[in-house]
Short mmCIF file of C-alpha atoms and ligand atoms in Angstrom, two decimals:
data_model
loop_
_atom_site.label_atom_id
_atom_site.label_comp_id
_atom_site.label_asym_id
_atom_site.label_seq_id
_atom_site.Cartn_x
_atom_site.Cartn_y
_atom_site.Cartn_z
CA UNK A 1 -13.77 25.07 11.95
CA UNK A 2 -13.75 21.69 9.32
CA UNK A 3 -10.49 20.49 8.23
CA UNK A 4 -10.98 21.55 5.03
CA UNK A 5 -11.34 25.19 6.26
CA UNK A 6 -8.31 24.83 8.73
CA UNK A 7 -6.41 22.83 5.45
CA UNK A 8 -7.68 25.73 2.99
CA UNK A 9 -6.66 28.88 5.37
CA UNK A 10 -3.30 27.49 6.16
CA UNK A 11 -2.55 26.60 2.51
CA UNK A 12 -3.50 30.43 1.63
CA UNK A 13 -0.40 31.06 3.97
CA UNK A 14 1.95 28.49 3.16
CA UNK A 15 1.58 28.71 -1.09
CA UNK A 16 2.47 31.80 -0.32
CA UNK A 17 5.69 31.95 1.17
CA UNK A 18 6.42 28.43 -0.71
CA UNK A 19 6.42 29.80 -3.75
CA UNK A 20 7.29 28.24 -6.81
CA UNK A 21 10.99 27.19 -6.09
CA UNK A 22 13.81 26.01 -7.35
CA UNK A 23 14.31 21.42 -7.18
CA UNK A 24 16.44 21.02 -4.34
CA UNK A 25 20.07 20.53 -5.12
CA UNK A 26 18.85 20.27 -8.61
CA UNK A 27 16.89 17.02 -8.37
CA UNK A 28 13.41 15.71 -9.21
CA UNK A 29 11.57 16.89 -6.29
CA UNK A 30 8.78 13.40 -6.02
CA UNK A 31 5.97 12.85 -3.65
CA UNK A 32 4.65 9.61 -3.19
CA UNK A 33 1.49 9.25 -0.62
CA UNK A 34 2.44 6.21 0.69
CA UNK A 35 5.62 4.77 1.74
CA UNK A 36 6.20 1.45 -0.19
CA UNK A 37 5.41 4.37 -3.48
CA UNK A 38 7.71 6.50 -2.08
CA UNK A 39 10.71 3.35 -1.81
CA UNK A 40 9.78 2.17 -5.60
CA UNK A 41 10.42 5.79 -6.50
CA UNK A 42 13.76 5.82 -4.69
CA UNK A 43 14.69 2.61 -6.66
CA UNK A 44 14.15 4.30 -10.29
CA UNK A 45 15.06 7.45 -9.49
CA UNK A 46 18.40 7.26 -7.59
CA UNK A 47 20.54 10.30 -7.25
CA UNK A 48 18.20 12.32 -9.25
CA UNK A 49 15.32 12.45 -7.25
CA UNK A 50 14.00 13.75 -3.88
CA UNK A 51 11.99 11.33 -2.67
CA UNK A 52 9.24 12.08 0.15
CA UNK A 53 5.94 9.84 1.21
CA UNK A 54 2.79 11.93 3.25
CA UNK A 55 1.63 8.56 5.08
CA UNK A 56 3.24 7.70 7.95
CA UNK A 57 4.68 3.76 8.00
CA UNK A 58 2.02 3.18 10.23
CA UNK A 59 -1.11 4.81 8.89
CA UNK A 60 -3.87 3.20 7.12
CA UNK A 61 -3.22 4.30 3.55
CA UNK A 62 -7.31 4.54 3.33
CA UNK A 63 -7.40 7.23 6.09
CA UNK A 64 -4.10 9.51 6.86
CA UNK A 65 -4.59 12.70 8.67
CA UNK A 66 -3.99 15.27 6.67
CA UNK A 67 -1.75 18.09 7.55
CA UNK A 68 -0.96 21.91 6.45
CA UNK A 69 3.37 20.94 5.93
CA UNK A 70 1.32 17.95 3.09
CA UNK A 71 0.10 20.93 1.24
CA UNK A 72 4.04 22.73 0.96
CA UNK A 73 5.22 19.48 0.46
CA UNK A 74 2.61 19.27 -2.62
CA UNK A 75 2.75 22.64 -3.60
CA UNK A 76 6.85 22.72 -4.32
CA UNK A 77 6.19 18.75 -6.19
CA UNK A 78 7.50 18.24 -9.80
CA UNK A 79 5.60 14.45 -9.57
CA UNK A 80 3.18 12.96 -7.51
CA UNK A 81 2.93 9.37 -7.39
CA UNK A 82 -0.96 8.02 -5.75
CA UNK A 83 -2.01 4.64 -5.47
CA UNK A 84 -5.03 5.45 -7.15
CA UNK A 85 -7.94 3.59 -7.62
CA UNK A 86 -9.95 5.63 -4.61
CA UNK A 87 -7.21 4.10 -1.85
CA UNK A 88 -6.73 7.70 -1.21
CA UNK A 89 -10.30 9.03 -1.78
CA UNK A 90 -10.89 9.91 1.93
CA UNK A 91 -7.39 12.56 2.75
CA UNK A 92 -5.56 13.94 -0.65
CA UNK A 93 -8.65 15.44 -2.87
CA UNK A 94 -8.01 18.45 -0.78
CA UNK A 95 -4.52 19.04 0.06
CA UNK A 96 -4.48 18.90 -4.43
CA UNK A 97 -6.55 21.31 -4.88
CA UNK A 98 -4.88 23.52 -1.57
CA UNK A 99 -1.79 22.81 -3.34
CA UNK A 100 -2.35 24.86 -6.43
CA UNK A 101 0.66 23.24 -8.21
CA UNK A 102 -0.31 22.19 -12.01
CA UNK A 103 2.79 19.92 -12.92
CA UNK A 104 1.06 17.48 -10.61
CA UNK A 105 -2.19 17.98 -12.44
CA UNK A 106 -4.51 15.04 -12.99
CA UNK A 107 -2.90 13.64 -16.20
CA UNK A 108 0.10 16.37 -16.51
CA UNK A 109 3.20 14.28 -16.76
CA UNK A 110 3.66 14.62 -13.75
CA UNK A 111 1.28 12.71 -11.72
CA UNK A 112 1.22 8.80 -11.59
CA UNK A 113 -1.40 6.68 -11.07
CA UNK A 114 -0.30 3.26 -9.73
CA UNK A 115 -2.74 1.41 -10.16
CA UNK A 116 -2.86 1.74 -14.15
CA UNK A 117 -1.42 -0.77 -15.99
CA UNK A 118 -2.15 -2.91 -12.60
CA UNK A 119 -5.36 -6.26 -13.34
CA UNK A 120 -7.51 -4.81 -10.37
CA UNK A 121 -8.60 -8.26 -8.09
CA UNK A 122 -12.28 -7.18 -7.14
CA UNK A 123 -14.21 -4.66 -8.90
CA UNK A 124 -17.93 -4.99 -7.72
CA UNK A 125 -19.98 -4.80 -10.94
CA UNK A 126 -22.04 -1.81 -9.45
CA UNK A 127 -21.29 0.88 -6.86
CA UNK A 128 -21.12 0.41 -3.08
CA UNK A 129 -19.83 3.30 -1.36
CA UNK A 130 -23.35 4.34 0.04
CA UNK A 131 -22.58 0.93 2.38
CA UNK A 132 -19.07 2.73 3.63
CA UNK A 133 -17.37 0.30 0.83
CA UNK A 134 -13.58 1.82 0.76
CA UNK A 135 -12.74 -0.58 -2.49
CA UNK A 136 -15.40 0.52 -4.63
CA UNK A 137 -12.93 0.79 -7.67
CA UNK A 138 -11.71 -2.50 -6.31
CA UNK A 139 -9.21 -3.38 -4.35
CA UNK A 140 -6.27 -0.89 -4.26
CA UNK A 141 -3.77 -2.83 -1.70
CA UNK A 142 -1.70 -4.57 -4.60
CA UNK A 143 1.96 -3.53 -3.80
CA UNK A 144 2.26 -6.95 -2.55
CA UNK A 145 2.12 -8.38 -5.51
CA UNK A 146 6.03 -8.46 -7.40
CA UNK A 147 4.68 -8.70 -10.71
CA UNK A 148 2.19 -5.58 -10.12
CA UNK A 149 5.62 -3.45 -8.85
CA UNK A 150 7.48 -4.46 -11.73
CA UNK A 151 4.60 -2.64 -13.72
CA UNK A 152 4.03 0.42 -11.55
CA UNK A 153 7.52 0.71 -12.14
CA UNK A 154 8.36 0.88 -15.51
CA UNK A 155 5.37 3.83 -14.92
CA UNK A 156 7.22 5.73 -12.74
CA UNK A 157 10.78 5.24 -14.77
CA UNK A 158 8.06 6.78 -17.94
CA UNK A 159 7.37 9.25 -16.28
CA UNK A 160 10.52 10.50 -14.55
CA UNK A 161 11.88 10.49 -17.94
CA UNK A 162 9.03 13.00 -19.84
CA UNK A 163 9.03 15.23 -16.80
CA UNK A 164 13.24 14.76 -16.66
CA UNK A 165 14.22 14.39 -20.48
CA UNK A 166 19.19 15.02 -19.12
CA UNK A 167 18.67 12.22 -16.36
CA UNK A 168 16.35 9.52 -18.89
CA UNK A 169 18.94 7.43 -18.98
CA UNK A 170 20.00 7.22 -15.42
CA UNK A 171 16.22 5.99 -14.89
CA UNK A 172 16.04 3.81 -17.84
CA UNK A 173 19.64 1.99 -16.48
CA UNK A 174 17.81 2.26 -13.07
CA UNK A 175 14.55 0.73 -13.74
CA UNK A 176 16.73 -2.33 -15.48
CA UNK A 177 18.80 -2.73 -12.17
CA UNK A 178 15.42 -2.90 -10.16
CA UNK A 179 13.68 -5.52 -12.41
CA UNK A 180 16.89 -7.72 -11.83
CA UNK A 181 17.00 -7.29 -8.27
CA UNK A 182 13.06 -8.05 -8.42
CA UNK A 183 13.02 -11.21 -10.35
CA UNK A 184 15.57 -13.28 -7.92
CA UNK A 185 13.58 -11.80 -5.15
CA UNK A 186 10.57 -13.31 -6.30
CA UNK A 187 11.78 -16.36 -6.90
CA UNK A 188 13.24 -16.46 -3.05
CA UNK A 189 9.31 -15.55 -2.15
CA UNK A 190 8.19 -18.40 -4.12
CA UNK A 191 10.21 -21.02 -2.96
CA UNK A 192 9.37 -19.80 0.36
CA UNK A 193 6.33 -19.88 0.46
CA UNK A 194 5.50 -22.52 -2.45
CA UNK A 195 5.27 -25.79 -0.05
CA UNK A 196 2.22 -23.90 1.80
CA UNK A 197 -0.10 -23.57 -1.16
CA UNK A 198 -3.75 -23.76 -0.26
CA UNK A 199 -2.72 -22.64 3.31
CA UNK A 200 -6.08 -21.24 4.71
CA UNK A 201 -5.17 -16.97 6.24
CA UNK A 202 -7.14 -14.91 8.09
CA UNK A 203 -7.06 -10.92 7.54
CA UNK A 204 -8.26 -8.34 9.36
CA UNK A 205 -9.06 -6.14 6.39
CA UNK A 206 -8.93 -7.03 2.15
CA UNK A 207 -5.55 -6.33 2.27
CA UNK A 208 -3.53 -9.20 1.19
CA UNK A 209 -5.61 -10.47 -2.04
CA UNK A 210 -3.00 -10.01 -4.02
CA UNK A 211 -0.62 -11.33 -2.31
CA UNK A 212 -2.75 -14.66 -1.96
CA UNK A 213 -4.14 -15.00 -5.50
CA UNK A 214 0.43 -14.50 -6.38
CA UNK A 215 1.72 -16.69 -4.04
CA UNK A 216 -1.76 -19.68 -3.70
CA UNK A 217 -3.21 -18.55 -0.52
CA UNK A 218 -6.64 -19.41 0.47
CA UNK A 219 -8.01 -16.31 2.60
CA UNK A 220 -11.43 -18.09 4.45
CA UNK A 221 -12.52 -14.36 5.96
CA UNK A 222 -11.84 -10.68 7.03
CA UNK A 223 -12.57 -9.40 9.95
CA UNK A 224 -14.19 -6.48 8.45
CA UNK A 225 -17.18 -7.55 7.48
CA UNK A 226 -16.64 -4.73 4.46
CA UNK A 227 -13.41 -3.34 3.79
CA UNK A 228 -13.53 0.04 6.18
CA UNK A 229 -16.20 -1.35 8.57
CA UNK A 230 -15.48 -2.57 11.88
CA UNK A 231 -15.76 -5.78 12.69
CA UNK A 232 -19.05 -6.36 14.44
CA UNK A 233 -19.63 -9.26 17.04
CA UNK A 234 -22.11 -11.07 14.94
CA UNK A 235 -19.69 -10.23 12.38
CA UNK A 236 -16.57 -12.19 14.73
CA UNK A 237 -18.80 -15.21 15.22
CA UNK A 238 -19.00 -16.06 11.59
CA UNK A 239 -15.77 -15.32 11.77
CA UNK A 240 -14.39 -17.50 14.16
CA UNK A 241 -17.39 -21.02 12.75
CA UNK A 242 -15.42 -20.93 9.68
CA UNK A 243 -11.84 -20.79 10.90
CA UNK A 244 -12.86 -23.99 12.81
CA UNK A 245 -14.66 -25.38 10.25
CA UNK A 246 -12.12 -24.90 7.69
CA UNK A 247 -8.42 -25.22 10.22
CA UNK A 248 -7.41 -21.36 9.69
CA UNK A 249 -4.70 -20.83 12.05
CA UNK A 250 -3.42 -17.79 11.15
CA UNK A 251 -4.85 -13.88 10.83
CA UNK A 252 -2.79 -11.08 9.67
CA UNK A 253 -2.78 -7.44 11.04
CA UNK A 254 -1.04 -4.31 10.23
CA UNK A 255 0.14 -1.69 12.89
CA UNK A 256 -3.52 0.19 13.05
CA UNK A 257 -5.36 -2.38 12.87
CA UNK A 258 -7.63 -3.28 15.75
CA UNK A 259 -5.14 -5.79 17.32
CA UNK A 260 -7.00 -6.84 20.45
CA UNK A 261 -9.69 -7.88 18.00
CA UNK A 262 -7.86 -10.13 16.32
CA UNK A 263 -5.74 -11.40 19.30
CA UNK A 264 -10.16 -12.31 20.89
CA UNK A 265 -9.94 -14.28 17.70
CA UNK A 266 -7.25 -16.19 18.32
CA UNK A 267 -7.91 -17.53 21.41
CA UNK A 268 -11.27 -19.00 20.51
CA UNK A 269 -10.01 -20.87 16.91
CA UNK A 270 -5.77 -21.66 18.16
CA UNK A 271 -4.87 -19.03 15.66
CA UNK A 272 -1.66 -16.79 16.03
CA UNK A 273 -2.30 -13.28 15.20
CA UNK A 274 0.53 -12.12 12.87
CA UNK A 275 2.00 -8.08 12.61
CA UNK A 276 3.18 -8.23 8.59
CA UNK A 277 3.38 -3.77 7.77
CA UNK A 278 3.06 -3.40 4.17
CA UNK A 279 4.84 -0.16 4.15
CA UNK A 280 8.70 -0.34 3.84
CA UNK A 281 9.60 1.99 7.80
CA UNK A 282 7.01 -0.27 9.36
CA UNK A 283 9.75 -1.01 11.31
CA UNK A 284 13.25 -0.51 11.92
CA UNK A 285 14.68 -3.79 10.20
CA UNK A 286 12.47 -2.56 6.52
CA UNK A 287 13.46 0.14 5.27
CA UNK A 288 12.39 -0.73 1.91
CA UNK A 289 9.79 -2.81 -0.79
CA UNK A 290 12.21 -5.31 -0.94
CA UNK A 291 13.10 -5.23 3.10
CA UNK A 292 9.42 -5.59 4.03
CA UNK A 293 8.26 -8.13 1.75
CA UNK A 294 11.47 -9.93 2.85
CA UNK A 295 10.67 -9.75 6.38
CA UNK A 296 5.99 -10.59 5.77
CA UNK A 297 7.39 -13.48 3.46
CA UNK A 298 9.52 -14.91 5.45
CA UNK A 299 7.16 -14.57 8.96
CA UNK A 300 4.42 -15.77 7.34
CA UNK A 301 5.85 -18.96 5.63
CA UNK A 302 7.68 -19.52 9.90
CA UNK A 303 4.50 -19.20 10.94
CA UNK A 304 3.03 -21.85 8.41
CA UNK A 305 5.82 -24.42 8.58
CA UNK A 306 5.15 -24.77 12.44
CA UNK A 307 1.79 -25.75 12.25
CA UNK A 308 2.39 -28.31 9.67
ZN1 LIG B 1 -8.04 -1.20 1.97
#
């Protein structure tokens, strides 16, 4: 059986069991595709929402393992938050189709697309999906730019208020609190990275582009030849040459990327490999968006500082 067939069969059984059901303890049931979006939803929704993330913090957001339980979760949702820009193209559409929930249908107030209102980077002029590029609508890893996160949180508050007008004032107040904290943290992160303006770094996937743009770092290469395409020996040879020529000594990787490949490159370039997950919860000490960014910025600043 294909994955789609399995999901369809499971959906028929599980959705019948689930029914429509009342919201848990009167709270808005919010489902986010990834833990970073879920963390933001908790900040904005506070006590009025019950938030679930579909992807695990250690899973590649492009390639999440779709499970029948995800269909039940989506069937019961009042709100769905997705990254958009085809981040979830490989796994979300069949789950949604099987969840049969009009509240979270495309265009409904219960459907939030994080990329709406975000200034997308790397939008290609021609569609290149045939070659395996998973960023054919532009780069969807925009959550590590705090400026984007401000826009996305506001979008969430607006949708939450539409779906749940009784708590509109709460969402507004929570958003104001969140913005204040974000502004203060953003200033801290800028200060931490300011000494390393123009520093050259390498990443595994094109997933640090927004961070580099915001904090003025230079990404000289990616280990993947194209987003979603595994590194080839010929491409890695080129990466090593570029790193040595440009003096790039830091390689950033995420939990689901091939650390061995990164280490092989690091050995030939006198570089360090940094594990800097972009999802809250990937490490025990980084359960929120703020913790995750704190860890990311501090780890990067420390490594760059050691090389000065
Ligand atoms: Zn990607």
